[in-house]
Amino acid sequence: MQLVDVTLRDGGFTCDFDWPLEFAQEYYNLVSNLGVDCMELGYWKQTSKSKNRFFNLNMETIKQITGEQGKKNVCVMIDYHYCSKNLNDYPTSNQNEIKMIRMTARKDMINDAFDFALKLKQHTGLKIAFNIFNTTNYTDIELDTVLNKVLQSDFDIIGFADTHGHLDLNKDITRYENQFKKIKNSNKQTCFHLHNHTGKAYINYTKCAESPYIDICDTSIGGLGKGAGNLKLEEVLDNGKALILNEFINKHYDSLFKKITPPYYMVTGRYGITDNYATQAMKLKTPMSLFTKFCSTIDGLHRDNFNEKLLKDYLV
């Protein structure tokens, strides 16, 4: 199983993407030495959610982090909803640090995202990974339709994301293996991004590791990530590497890794809806019982696309 570590990107939601540069440099050198295949250092040139540099990466920051070691083991993420649509804003293969751009897209933007990713692949010459997120809220027909379209591309990797932490591969592994078989048969690699809102990330990882159809899983140190976080890198390394990483976690524990996941995220995970509703509920000090009832009412695209009016109207 290959690993893409997303600590600086997905974990950036825990610090407004404002990692200390010295920490990022230490992280990069350590995780590189641990043999992790690729590190996702942040979002590329996006500013809508944060003005800080790990949401708005550029080549200068990448080189500062890597020390221009030329290992070409870095990837960056773009969210089609927020990213620049100017191809000239993106890195090309004429550099020695970034090897891949990963794109994710909402269900209602898949077609436009697909078309842009095709242009991005041709323009940059870099590997392109196309991530279909919120997959637990796709019907089988919807997932078939999207995948059949994406399989027509020359993308290098097609991945699924358990964005809301609702996935249970003990029950659903056959559903996803059927889709991953199609991807493998088209000579592309496969990837799963596993969230941990319901405590199933590691169990789901073991099912991925057992499968002949899943090539890559995403991790983060300490499980740091949006909402309840991700599959923990330290849980999938061998003992020697995990203990080395544990020293790094302990060193930065009080300043960066000390995080208790609020129980509101478990509710959104159980209902398979975006954890932005949990974050909003905590800010509004919504009683847990009322929030649970509210979550049961969310349907349609509002399950994936946060609408801040819904909870406010529900509480009136």
PDB file of C-alpha atoms in Angstrom:
ATOM      1  CA  MET A   1       0.000   0.000   0.000  1.00  0.00           C
ATOM      2  CA  GLN A   2       1.367   3.387  -1.019  1.00  0.00           C
ATOM      3  CA  LEU A   3       0.750   6.353   1.264  1.00  0.00           C
ATOM      4  CA  VAL A   4       0.025  10.022   0.602  1.00  0.00           C
ATOM      5  CA  ASP A   5       0.368  12.015   3.798  1.00  0.00           C
ATOM      6  CA  VAL A   6      -1.933  15.048   3.988  1.00  0.00           C
ATOM      7  CA  THR A   7      -0.928  16.472   7.379  1.00  0.00           C
ATOM      8  CA  LEU A   8      -0.119  19.965   6.098  1.00  0.00           C
ATOM      9  CA  ARG A   9      -3.095  20.109   3.725  1.00  0.00           C
ATOM     10  CA  ASP A  10      -6.043  18.480   5.526  1.00  0.00           C
ATOM     11  CA  GLY A  11      -4.483  19.126   8.919  1.00  0.00           C
ATOM     12  CA  GLY A  12      -4.359  22.779   7.951  1.00  0.00           C
ATOM     13  CA  PHE A  13      -8.037  23.043   8.883  1.00  0.00           C
ATOM     14  CA  THR A  14      -6.938  22.783  12.543  1.00  0.00           C
ATOM     15  CA  CYS A  15      -4.650  25.839  12.399  1.00  0.00           C
ATOM     16  CA  ASP A  16      -6.130  27.984   9.614  1.00  0.00           C
ATOM     17  CA  PHE A  17      -3.355  26.713   7.312  1.00  0.00           C
ATOM     18  CA  ASP A  18      -0.790  28.716   9.258  1.00  0.00           C
ATOM     19  CA  TRP A  19       1.872  26.096   9.985  1.00  0.00           C
ATOM     20  CA  PRO A  20       5.215  27.468  11.207  1.00  0.00           C
ATOM     21  CA  LEU A  21       7.684  27.160   8.344  1.00  0.00           C
ATOM     22  CA  GLU A  22      10.267  25.474  10.577  1.00  0.00           C
ATOM     23  CA  PHE A  23       7.698  22.816  11.527  1.00  0.00           C
ATOM     24  CA  ALA A  24       6.816  22.195   7.875  1.00  0.00           C
ATOM     25  CA  GLN A  25      10.490  21.789   6.998  1.00  0.00           C
ATOM     26  CA  GLU A  26      11.062  19.348   9.873  1.00  0.00           C
ATOM     27  CA  TYR A  27       7.916  17.453   8.895  1.00  0.00           C
ATOM     28  CA  TYR A  28       8.959  17.172   5.256  1.00  0.00           C
ATOM     29  CA  ASN A  29      12.425  15.838   6.038  1.00  0.00           C
ATOM     30  CA  LEU A  30      11.147  13.352   8.613  1.00  0.00           C
ATOM     31  CA  VAL A  31       8.270  11.940   6.561  1.00  0.00           C
ATOM     32  CA  SER A  32      10.500  11.718   3.486  1.00  0.00           C
ATOM     33  CA  ASN A  33      13.009   9.696   5.497  1.00  0.00           C
ATOM     34  CA  LEU A  34      10.223   7.430   6.759  1.00  0.00           C
ATOM     35  CA  GLY A  35       9.629   6.405   3.161  1.00  0.00           C
ATOM     36  CA  VAL A  36       6.149   7.871   2.691  1.00  0.00           C
ATOM     37  CA  ASP A  37       5.528   7.981  -1.042  1.00  0.00           C
ATOM     38  CA  CYS A  38       4.142  11.495  -1.340  1.00  0.00           C
ATOM     39  CA  MET A  39       3.382  14.487   0.868  1.00  0.00           C
ATOM     40  CA  GLU A  40       0.503  16.827   0.112  1.00  0.00           C
ATOM     41  CA  LEU A  41       1.740  20.184   1.371  1.00  0.00           C
ATOM     42  CA  GLY A  42      -1.428  22.256   0.994  1.00  0.00           C
ATOM     43  CA  TYR A  43      -3.840  23.879  -1.444  1.00  0.00           C
ATOM     44  CA  TRP A  44      -2.388  25.571  -4.513  1.00  0.00           C
ATOM     45  CA  LYS A  45      -3.061  29.308  -4.854  1.00  0.00           C
ATOM     46  CA  GLN A  46      -6.502  29.369  -3.234  1.00  0.00           C
ATOM     47  CA  THR A  47      -7.565  32.278  -1.029  1.00  0.00           C
ATOM     48  CA  SER A  48     -11.317  31.991  -0.442  1.00  0.00           C
ATOM     49  CA  LYS A  49     -11.178  30.157   2.919  1.00  0.00           C
ATOM     50  CA  SER A  50      -7.835  31.377   4.222  1.00  0.00           C
ATOM     51  CA  LYS A  51      -5.174  33.898   3.287  1.00  0.00           C
ATOM     52  CA  ASN A  52      -2.430  31.866   4.963  1.00  0.00           C
ATOM     53  CA  ARG A  53       0.286  30.266   2.875  1.00  0.00           C
ATOM     54  CA  PHE A  54      -0.637  26.585   3.177  1.00  0.00           C
ATOM     55  CA  PHE A  55      -4.016  27.340   1.593  1.00  0.00           C
ATOM     56  CA  ASN A  56      -2.299  29.566  -0.952  1.00  0.00           C
ATOM     57  CA  LEU A  57       0.861  27.652  -1.842  1.00  0.00           C
ATOM     58  CA  ASN A  58       3.243  28.845  -4.502  1.00  0.00           C
ATOM     59  CA  MET A  59       6.540  27.519  -5.823  1.00  0.00           C
ATOM     60  CA  GLU A  60       8.636  29.703  -3.536  1.00  0.00           C
ATOM     61  CA  THR A  61       6.974  28.263  -0.417  1.00  0.00           C
ATOM     62  CA  ILE A  62       7.305  24.712  -1.765  1.00  0.00           C
ATOM     63  CA  LYS A  63      11.039  25.204  -2.244  1.00  0.00           C
ATOM     64  CA  GLN A  64      11.390  26.668   1.245  1.00  0.00           C
ATOM     65  CA  ILE A  65       9.743  23.570   2.704  1.00  0.00           C
ATOM     66  CA  THR A  66      11.680  21.003   0.679  1.00  0.00           C
ATOM     67  CA  GLY A  67      15.003  22.833   0.680  1.00  0.00           C
ATOM     68  CA  GLU A  68      15.064  22.237  -3.089  1.00  0.00           C
ATOM     69  CA  GLN A  69      16.233  18.659  -2.518  1.00  0.00           C
ATOM     70  CA  GLY A  70      14.740  17.570  -5.833  1.00  0.00           C
ATOM     71  CA  LYS A  71      13.046  14.450  -4.463  1.00  0.00           C
ATOM     72  CA  LYS A  72       9.882  15.153  -6.454  1.00  0.00           C
ATOM     73  CA  ASN A  73       7.724  13.581  -3.730  1.00  0.00           C
ATOM     74  CA  VAL A  74       5.299  16.476  -3.255  1.00  0.00           C
ATOM     75  CA  CYS A  75       1.725  16.929  -4.388  1.00  0.00           C
ATOM     76  CA  VAL A  76      -0.713  19.809  -4.011  1.00  0.00           C
ATOM     77  CA  MET A  77      -4.505  19.861  -3.842  1.00  0.00           C
ATOM     78  CA  ILE A  78      -7.013  22.015  -5.670  1.00  0.00           C
ATOM     79  CA  ASP A  79     -10.745  22.141  -5.006  1.00  0.00           C
ATOM     80  CA  TYR A  80     -12.451  22.945  -8.303  1.00  0.00           C
ATOM     81  CA  HIS A  81     -15.047  25.112  -6.563  1.00  0.00           C
ATOM     82  CA  TYR A  82     -12.348  27.464  -5.219  1.00  0.00           C
ATOM     83  CA  CYS A  83      -9.304  27.031  -7.447  1.00  0.00           C
ATOM     84  CA  SER A  84      -7.917  29.342 -10.114  1.00  0.00           C
ATOM     85  CA  LYS A  85      -9.199  28.545 -13.590  1.00  0.00           C
ATOM     86  CA  ASN A  86      -6.125  30.141 -15.197  1.00  0.00           C
ATOM     87  CA  LEU A  87      -3.831  27.342 -16.372  1.00  0.00           C
ATOM     88  CA  ASN A  88      -0.820  29.628 -16.168  1.00  0.00           C
ATOM     89  CA  ASP A  89      -1.217  29.768 -12.389  1.00  0.00           C
ATOM     90  CA  TYR A  90      -0.146  26.122 -12.043  1.00  0.00           C
ATOM     91  CA  PRO A  91       3.275  24.478 -11.755  1.00  0.00           C
ATOM     92  CA  THR A  92       4.550  22.440 -14.673  1.00  0.00           C
ATOM     93  CA  SER A  93       6.921  19.492 -14.936  1.00  0.00           C
ATOM     94  CA  ASN A  94       9.792  21.939 -15.370  1.00  0.00           C
ATOM     95  CA  GLN A  95      10.715  21.748 -11.657  1.00  0.00           C
ATOM     96  CA  ASN A  96      11.991  19.051  -9.286  1.00  0.00           C
ATOM     97  CA  GLU A  97       9.673  19.187  -6.266  1.00  0.00           C
ATOM     98  CA  ILE A  98       6.002  18.700  -7.271  1.00  0.00           C
ATOM     99  CA  LYS A  99       5.070  15.484  -9.061  1.00  0.00           C
ATOM    100  CA  MET A 100       1.286  15.591  -8.881  1.00  0.00           C
ATOM    101  CA  ILE A 101      -1.773  17.825  -8.656  1.00  0.00           C
ATOM    102  CA  ARG A 102      -4.810  16.329  -6.971  1.00  0.00           C
ATOM    103  CA  MET A 103      -8.218  17.759  -7.794  1.00  0.00           C
ATOM    104  CA  THR A 104     -11.446  17.261  -5.921  1.00  0.00           C
ATOM    105  CA  ALA A 105     -14.900  18.369  -7.013  1.00  0.00           C
ATOM    106  CA  ARG A 106     -18.456  18.537  -5.747  1.00  0.00           C
ATOM    107  CA  LYS A 107     -21.049  16.232  -7.274  1.00  0.00           C
ATOM    108  CA  ASP A 108     -22.765  19.126  -9.058  1.00  0.00           C
ATOM    109  CA  MET A 109     -19.467  20.337 -10.575  1.00  0.00           C
ATOM    110  CA  ILE A 110     -18.002  17.045 -11.779  1.00  0.00           C
ATOM    111  CA  ASN A 111     -18.424  17.750 -15.499  1.00  0.00           C
ATOM    112  CA  ASP A 112     -16.740  21.167 -15.400  1.00  0.00           C
ATOM    113  CA  ALA A 113     -14.016  19.855 -13.088  1.00  0.00           C
ATOM    114  CA  PHE A 114     -13.343  16.944 -15.434  1.00  0.00           C
ATOM    115  CA  ASP A 115     -12.937  19.249 -18.422  1.00  0.00           C
ATOM    116  CA  PHE A 116     -10.572  21.535 -16.493  1.00  0.00           C
ATOM    117  CA  ALA A 117      -8.495  18.622 -15.195  1.00  0.00           C
ATOM    118  CA  LEU A 118      -7.988  17.392 -18.774  1.00  0.00           C
ATOM    119  CA  LYS A 119      -6.584  20.803 -19.708  1.00  0.00           C
ATOM    120  CA  LEU A 120      -4.480  20.859 -16.546  1.00  0.00           C
ATOM    121  CA  LYS A 121      -2.913  17.498 -17.388  1.00  0.00           C
ATOM    122  CA  GLN A 122      -1.985  18.648 -20.879  1.00  0.00           C
ATOM    123  CA  HIS A 123      -0.705  22.059 -19.747  1.00  0.00           C
ATOM    124  CA  THR A 124       1.375  21.018 -16.748  1.00  0.00           C
ATOM    125  CA  GLY A 125       2.747  17.634 -17.772  1.00  0.00           C
ATOM    126  CA  LEU A 126       2.351  16.545 -14.129  1.00  0.00           C
ATOM    127  CA  LYS A 127       0.487  13.551 -12.787  1.00  0.00           C
ATOM    128  CA  ILE A 128      -3.186  14.276 -12.164  1.00  0.00           C
ATOM    129  CA  ALA A 129      -5.264  12.569  -9.510  1.00  0.00           C
ATOM    130  CA  PHE A 130      -9.015  13.086  -9.744  1.00  0.00           C
ATOM    131  CA  ASN A 131     -10.708  12.601  -6.373  1.00  0.00           C
ATOM    132  CA  ILE A 132     -14.444  11.983  -6.167  1.00  0.00           C
ATOM    133  CA  PHE A 133     -15.466  13.079  -2.710  1.00  0.00           C
ATOM    134  CA  ASN A 134     -18.580  12.534  -0.587  1.00  0.00           C
ATOM    135  CA  THR A 135     -18.831   9.121  -2.258  1.00  0.00           C
ATOM    136  CA  THR A 136     -21.057   7.634   0.446  1.00  0.00           C
ATOM    137  CA  ASN A 137     -23.769  10.040  -0.738  1.00  0.00           C
ATOM    138  CA  TYR A 138     -23.601   8.809  -4.326  1.00  0.00           C
ATOM    139  CA  THR A 139     -26.094   6.223  -5.484  1.00  0.00           C
ATOM    140  CA  ASP A 140     -24.631   3.296  -7.421  1.00  0.00           C
ATOM    141  CA  ILE A 141     -26.025   4.768 -10.635  1.00  0.00           C
ATOM    142  CA  GLU A 142     -24.482   8.192  -9.903  1.00  0.00           C
ATOM    143  CA  LEU A 143     -21.114   6.640  -9.090  1.00  0.00           C
ATOM    144  CA  ASP A 144     -21.212   4.533 -12.264  1.00  0.00           C
ATOM    145  CA  THR A 145     -22.043   7.593 -14.354  1.00  0.00           C
ATOM    146  CA  VAL A 146     -19.236   9.714 -12.921  1.00  0.00           C
ATOM    147  CA  LEU A 147     -16.682   6.949 -13.105  1.00  0.00           C
ATOM    148  CA  ASN A 148     -17.531   6.051 -16.686  1.00  0.00           C
ATOM    149  CA  LYS A 149     -16.871   9.655 -17.629  1.00  0.00           C
ATOM    150  CA  VAL A 150     -13.615   9.984 -15.696  1.00  0.00           C
ATOM    151  CA  LEU A 151     -12.293   6.689 -17.106  1.00  0.00           C
ATOM    152  CA  GLN A 152     -12.201   8.355 -20.540  1.00  0.00           C
ATOM    153  CA  SER A 153      -9.340  10.574 -19.327  1.00  0.00           C
ATOM    154  CA  ASP A 154      -5.577  10.150 -19.183  1.00  0.00           C
ATOM    155  CA  PHE A 155      -5.542  10.896 -15.444  1.00  0.00           C
ATOM    156  CA  ASP A 156      -3.003   8.885 -13.476  1.00  0.00           C
ATOM    157  CA  ILE A 157      -5.041   8.226 -10.337  1.00  0.00           C
ATOM    158  CA  ILE A 158      -8.750   8.150  -9.584  1.00  0.00           C
ATOM    159  CA  GLY A 159      -9.658   8.273  -5.919  1.00  0.00           C
ATOM    160  CA  PHE A 160     -12.683   8.174  -3.649  1.00  0.00           C
ATOM    161  CA  ALA A 161     -12.987  10.236  -0.473  1.00  0.00           C
ATOM    162  CA  ASP A 162     -14.995   9.321   2.610  1.00  0.00           C
ATOM    163  CA  THR A 163     -15.469  13.022   3.230  1.00  0.00           C
ATOM    164  CA  HIS A 164     -18.001  12.683   6.046  1.00  0.00           C
ATOM    165  CA  GLY A 165     -16.446   9.655   7.763  1.00  0.00           C
ATOM    166  CA  HIS A 166     -19.586   7.610   7.061  1.00  0.00           C
ATOM    167  CA  LEU A 167     -17.895   4.738   5.225  1.00  0.00           C
ATOM    168  CA  ASP A 168     -17.987   1.160   6.540  1.00  0.00           C
ATOM    169  CA  LEU A 169     -15.960  -1.133   4.304  1.00  0.00           C
ATOM    170  CA  ASN A 170     -16.858  -4.143   6.419  1.00  0.00           C
ATOM    171  CA  LYS A 171     -20.252  -3.824   4.759  1.00  0.00           C
ATOM    172  CA  ASP A 172     -19.464  -1.987   1.530  1.00  0.00           C
ATOM    173  CA  ILE A 173     -16.090  -3.252   0.304  1.00  0.00           C
ATOM    174  CA  THR A 174     -17.685  -5.098  -2.637  1.00  0.00           C
ATOM    175  CA  ARG A 175     -19.394  -1.915  -3.844  1.00  0.00           C
ATOM    176  CA  TYR A 176     -16.111  -0.026  -4.002  1.00  0.00           C
ATOM    177  CA  GLU A 177     -13.999  -2.911  -5.274  1.00  0.00           C
ATOM    178  CA  ASN A 178     -16.346  -3.206  -8.249  1.00  0.00           C
ATOM    179  CA  GLN A 179     -15.579   0.431  -9.091  1.00  0.00           C
ATOM    180  CA  PHE A 180     -11.847   0.135  -8.421  1.00  0.00           C
ATOM    181  CA  LYS A 181     -11.648  -2.891 -10.739  1.00  0.00           C
ATOM    182  CA  LYS A 182     -12.822  -0.646 -13.576  1.00  0.00           C
ATOM    183  CA  ILE A 183     -10.168   1.919 -12.724  1.00  0.00           C
ATOM    184  CA  LYS A 184      -7.391  -0.675 -12.588  1.00  0.00           C
ATOM    185  CA  ASN A 185      -8.554  -2.147 -15.897  1.00  0.00           C
ATOM    186  CA  SER A 186      -8.085   1.288 -17.467  1.00  0.00           C
ATOM    187  CA  ASN A 187      -4.414   1.305 -16.337  1.00  0.00           C
ATOM    188  CA  LYS A 188      -4.919   3.917 -13.626  1.00  0.00           C
ATOM    189  CA  GLN A 189      -4.068   3.750  -9.940  1.00  0.00           C
ATOM    190  CA  THR A 190      -6.696   3.891  -7.214  1.00  0.00           C
ATOM    191  CA  CYS A 191      -6.808   5.824  -3.951  1.00  0.00           C
ATOM    192  CA  PHE A 192      -8.969   6.126  -0.838  1.00  0.00           C
ATOM    193  CA  HIS A 193      -9.106   9.139   1.495  1.00  0.00           C
ATOM    194  CA  LEU A 194     -10.420   7.870   4.831  1.00  0.00           C
ATOM    195  CA  HIS A 195     -11.951  10.095   7.489  1.00  0.00           C
ATOM    196  CA  ASN A 196     -12.489   9.041  11.091  1.00  0.00           C
ATOM    197  CA  HIS A 197     -15.717  10.684  12.223  1.00  0.00           C
ATOM    198  CA  THR A 198     -17.194   7.346  13.306  1.00  0.00           C
ATOM    199  CA  GLY A 199     -13.933   5.719  14.383  1.00  0.00           C
ATOM    200  CA  LYS A 200     -13.683   3.439  11.357  1.00  0.00           C
ATOM    201  CA  ALA A 201     -10.663   4.870   9.514  1.00  0.00           C
ATOM    202  CA  TYR A 202      -8.196   2.163  10.563  1.00  0.00           C
ATOM    203  CA  ILE A 203     -10.695  -0.663  10.082  1.00  0.00           C
ATOM    204  CA  ASN A 204     -11.438   0.687   6.626  1.00  0.00           C
ATOM    205  CA  TYR A 205      -7.691   0.894   5.947  1.00  0.00           C
ATOM    206  CA  THR A 206      -7.237  -2.794   6.751  1.00  0.00           C
ATOM    207  CA  LYS A 207      -9.913  -3.639   4.183  1.00  0.00           C
ATOM    208  CA  CYS A 208      -8.107  -1.452   1.636  1.00  0.00           C
ATOM    209  CA  ALA A 209      -4.784  -3.137   2.426  1.00  0.00           C
ATOM    210  CA  GLU A 210      -6.334  -6.559   1.878  1.00  0.00           C
ATOM    211  CA  SER A 211      -7.826  -5.565  -1.460  1.00  0.00           C
ATOM    212  CA  PRO A 212      -5.891  -6.166  -4.707  1.00  0.00           C
ATOM    213  CA  TYR A 213      -7.683  -3.193  -6.258  1.00  0.00           C
ATOM    214  CA  ILE A 214      -6.635  -0.322  -3.939  1.00  0.00           C
ATOM    215  CA  ASP A 215      -3.166   1.147  -4.433  1.00  0.00           C
ATOM    216  CA  ILE A 216      -2.996   4.245  -2.232  1.00  0.00           C
ATOM    217  CA  CYS A 217      -4.438   5.502   1.057  1.00  0.00           C
ATOM    218  CA  ASP A 218      -4.180   8.987   2.539  1.00  0.00           C
ATOM    219  CA  THR A 219      -2.924   9.543   6.084  1.00  0.00           C
ATOM    220  CA  SER A 220      -2.091  12.384   8.431  1.00  0.00           C
ATOM    221  CA  ILE A 221       0.023  12.571  11.568  1.00  0.00           C
ATOM    222  CA  GLY A 222      -2.179  12.175  14.621  1.00  0.00           C
ATOM    223  CA  GLY A 223      -5.114  11.956  12.213  1.00  0.00           C
ATOM    224  CA  LEU A 224      -5.103  15.752  11.924  1.00  0.00           C
ATOM    225  CA  GLY A 225      -7.710  16.973   9.470  1.00  0.00           C
ATOM    226  CA  LYS A 226     -11.040  18.635   8.920  1.00  0.00           C
ATOM    227  CA  GLY A 227     -13.741  17.671  11.416  1.00  0.00           C
ATOM    228  CA  ALA A 228     -12.785  14.456  13.192  1.00  0.00           C
ATOM    229  CA  GLY A 229      -9.709  13.976  11.053  1.00  0.00           C
ATOM    230  CA  ASN A 230      -8.175  11.154   9.044  1.00  0.00           C
ATOM    231  CA  LEU A 231      -6.445   7.809   9.139  1.00  0.00           C
ATOM    232  CA  LYS A 232      -3.392   8.185  11.408  1.00  0.00           C
ATOM    233  CA  LEU A 233      -0.017   7.790   9.722  1.00  0.00           C
ATOM    234  CA  GLU A 234       1.514   6.339  12.889  1.00  0.00           C
ATOM    235  CA  GLU A 235      -1.049   3.526  12.893  1.00  0.00           C
ATOM    236  CA  VAL A 236      -0.010   2.184   9.480  1.00  0.00           C
ATOM    237  CA  LEU A 237       3.792   2.385   9.781  1.00  0.00           C
ATOM    238  CA  ASP A 238       5.886  -0.481  11.085  1.00  0.00           C
ATOM    239  CA  ASN A 239       7.015  -0.315  14.715  1.00  0.00           C
ATOM    240  CA  GLY A 240      10.412   1.248  14.108  1.00  0.00           C
ATOM    241  CA  LYS A 241       9.117   4.049  11.906  1.00  0.00           C
ATOM    242  CA  ALA A 242       6.071   4.626  14.116  1.00  0.00           C
ATOM    243  CA  LEU A 243       8.290   5.125  17.167  1.00  0.00           C
ATOM    244  CA  ILE A 244      10.454   7.642  15.307  1.00  0.00           C
ATOM    245  CA  LEU A 245       7.319   9.516  14.268  1.00  0.00           C
ATOM    246  CA  ASN A 246       6.010   9.332  17.831  1.00  0.00           C
ATOM    247  CA  GLU A 247       9.012  11.372  19.028  1.00  0.00           C
ATOM    248  CA  PHE A 248       8.077  14.073  16.525  1.00  0.00           C
ATOM    249  CA  ILE A 249       4.449  14.022  17.717  1.00  0.00           C
ATOM    250  CA  ASN A 250       5.532  14.283  21.335  1.00  0.00           C
ATOM    251  CA  LYS A 251       7.858  17.204  20.551  1.00  0.00           C
ATOM    252  CA  HIS A 252       5.021  19.225  18.993  1.00  0.00           C
ATOM    253  CA  TYR A 253       2.130  17.764  20.977  1.00  0.00           C
ATOM    254  CA  ASP A 254       1.173  20.750  23.128  1.00  0.00           C
ATOM    255  CA  SER A 255       1.510  23.299  20.322  1.00  0.00           C
ATOM    256  CA  LEU A 256       0.075  21.437  17.335  1.00  0.00           C
ATOM    257  CA  PHE A 257      -1.203  17.924  17.985  1.00  0.00           C
ATOM    258  CA  LYS A 258      -3.193  18.258  21.220  1.00  0.00           C
ATOM    259  CA  LYS A 259      -6.681  17.898  19.836  1.00  0.00           C
ATOM    260  CA  ILE A 260      -9.805  16.282  21.235  1.00  0.00           C
ATOM    261  CA  THR A 261     -12.512  15.579  18.688  1.00  0.00           C
ATOM    262  CA  PRO A 262     -15.875  17.015  19.809  1.00  0.00           C
ATOM    263  CA  PRO A 263     -18.767  14.516  19.750  1.00  0.00           C
ATOM    264  CA  TYR A 264     -20.758  16.699  17.336  1.00  0.00           C
ATOM    265  CA  TYR A 265     -18.595  15.309  14.498  1.00  0.00           C
ATOM    266  CA  MET A 266     -19.686  11.771  15.276  1.00  0.00           C
ATOM    267  CA  VAL A 267     -23.306  12.810  14.646  1.00  0.00           C
ATOM    268  CA  THR A 268     -22.599  14.233  11.185  1.00  0.00           C
ATOM    269  CA  GLY A 269     -20.496  11.159  10.431  1.00  0.00           C
ATOM    270  CA  ARG A 270     -23.335   8.818  11.376  1.00  0.00           C
ATOM    271  CA  TYR A 271     -25.755  10.719   9.143  1.00  0.00           C
ATOM    272  CA  GLY A 272     -23.212  11.027   6.316  1.00  0.00           C
ATOM    273  CA  ILE A 273     -23.414  14.818   6.030  1.00  0.00           C
ATOM    274  CA  THR A 274     -20.761  17.540   5.928  1.00  0.00           C
ATOM    275  CA  ASP A 275     -19.170  18.272   9.292  1.00  0.00           C
ATOM    276  CA  ASN A 276     -19.565  22.007   8.663  1.00  0.00           C
ATOM    277  CA  TYR A 277     -22.955  21.573  10.342  1.00  0.00           C
ATOM    278  CA  ALA A 278     -21.200  20.229  13.448  1.00  0.00           C
ATOM    279  CA  THR A 279     -18.841  23.188  13.512  1.00  0.00           C
ATOM    280  CA  GLN A 280     -21.789  25.568  13.179  1.00  0.00           C
ATOM    281  CA  ALA A 281     -23.748  23.767  15.917  1.00  0.00           C
ATOM    282  CA  MET A 282     -20.864  24.137  18.358  1.00  0.00           C
ATOM    283  CA  LYS A 283     -20.556  27.849  17.612  1.00  0.00           C
ATOM    284  CA  LEU A 284     -24.316  28.251  18.171  1.00  0.00           C
ATOM    285  CA  LYS A 285     -24.149  26.101  21.338  1.00  0.00           C
ATOM    286  CA  THR A 286     -26.907  23.887  19.929  1.00  0.00           C
ATOM    287  CA  PRO A 287     -28.021  21.160  22.377  1.00  0.00           C
ATOM    288  CA  MET A 288     -26.815  17.743  21.232  1.00  0.00           C
ATOM    289  CA  SER A 289     -30.290  16.173  21.169  1.00  0.00           C
ATOM    290  CA  LEU A 290     -31.636  19.006  19.017  1.00  0.00           C
ATOM    291  CA  PHE A 291     -28.644  18.848  16.681  1.00  0.00           C
ATOM    292  CA  THR A 292     -29.121  15.111  16.216  1.00  0.00           C
ATOM    293  CA  LYS A 293     -32.740  15.635  15.213  1.00  0.00           C
ATOM    294  CA  PHE A 294     -31.695  18.403  12.837  1.00  0.00           C
ATOM    295  CA  CYS A 295     -29.153  16.161  11.104  1.00  0.00           C
ATOM    296  CA  SER A 296     -31.857  13.605  10.355  1.00  0.00           C
ATOM    297  CA  THR A 297     -33.675  16.231   8.261  1.00  0.00           C
ATOM    298  CA  ILE A 298     -30.812  17.076   5.862  1.00  0.00           C
ATOM    299  CA  ASP A 299     -31.252  15.762   2.325  1.00  0.00           C
ATOM    300  CA  GLY A 300     -30.208  16.317  -1.274  1.00  0.00           C
ATOM    301  CA  LEU A 301     -27.123  18.366  -2.107  1.00  0.00           C
ATOM    302  CA  HIS A 302     -27.316  19.998   1.338  1.00  0.00           C
ATOM    303  CA  ARG A 303     -25.830  16.772   2.691  1.00  0.00           C
ATOM    304  CA  ASP A 304     -22.555  17.623   0.944  1.00  0.00           C
ATOM    305  CA  ASN A 305     -22.816  21.362   0.305  1.00  0.00           C
ATOM    306  CA  PHE A 306     -23.105  23.259   3.573  1.00  0.00           C
ATOM    307  CA  ASN A 307     -26.029  25.683   3.892  1.00  0.00           C
ATOM    308  CA  GLU A 308     -25.676  27.776   7.039  1.00  0.00           C
ATOM    309  CA  LYS A 309     -29.324  28.896   6.891  1.00  0.00           C
ATOM    310  CA  LEU A 310     -30.688  25.413   7.517  1.00  0.00           C
ATOM    311  CA  LEU A 311     -29.650  25.060  11.156  1.00  0.00           C
ATOM    312  CA  LYS A 312     -30.446  28.683  11.963  1.00  0.00           C
ATOM    313  CA  ASP A 313     -33.932  28.290  10.513  1.00  0.00           C
ATOM    314  CA  TYR A 314     -34.381  24.992  12.346  1.00  0.00           C
ATOM    315  CA  LEU A 315     -33.549  26.629  15.675  1.00  0.00           C
ATOM    316  CA  VAL A 316     -36.031  29.472  15.231  1.00  0.00           C
TER     317      VAL A 316
END
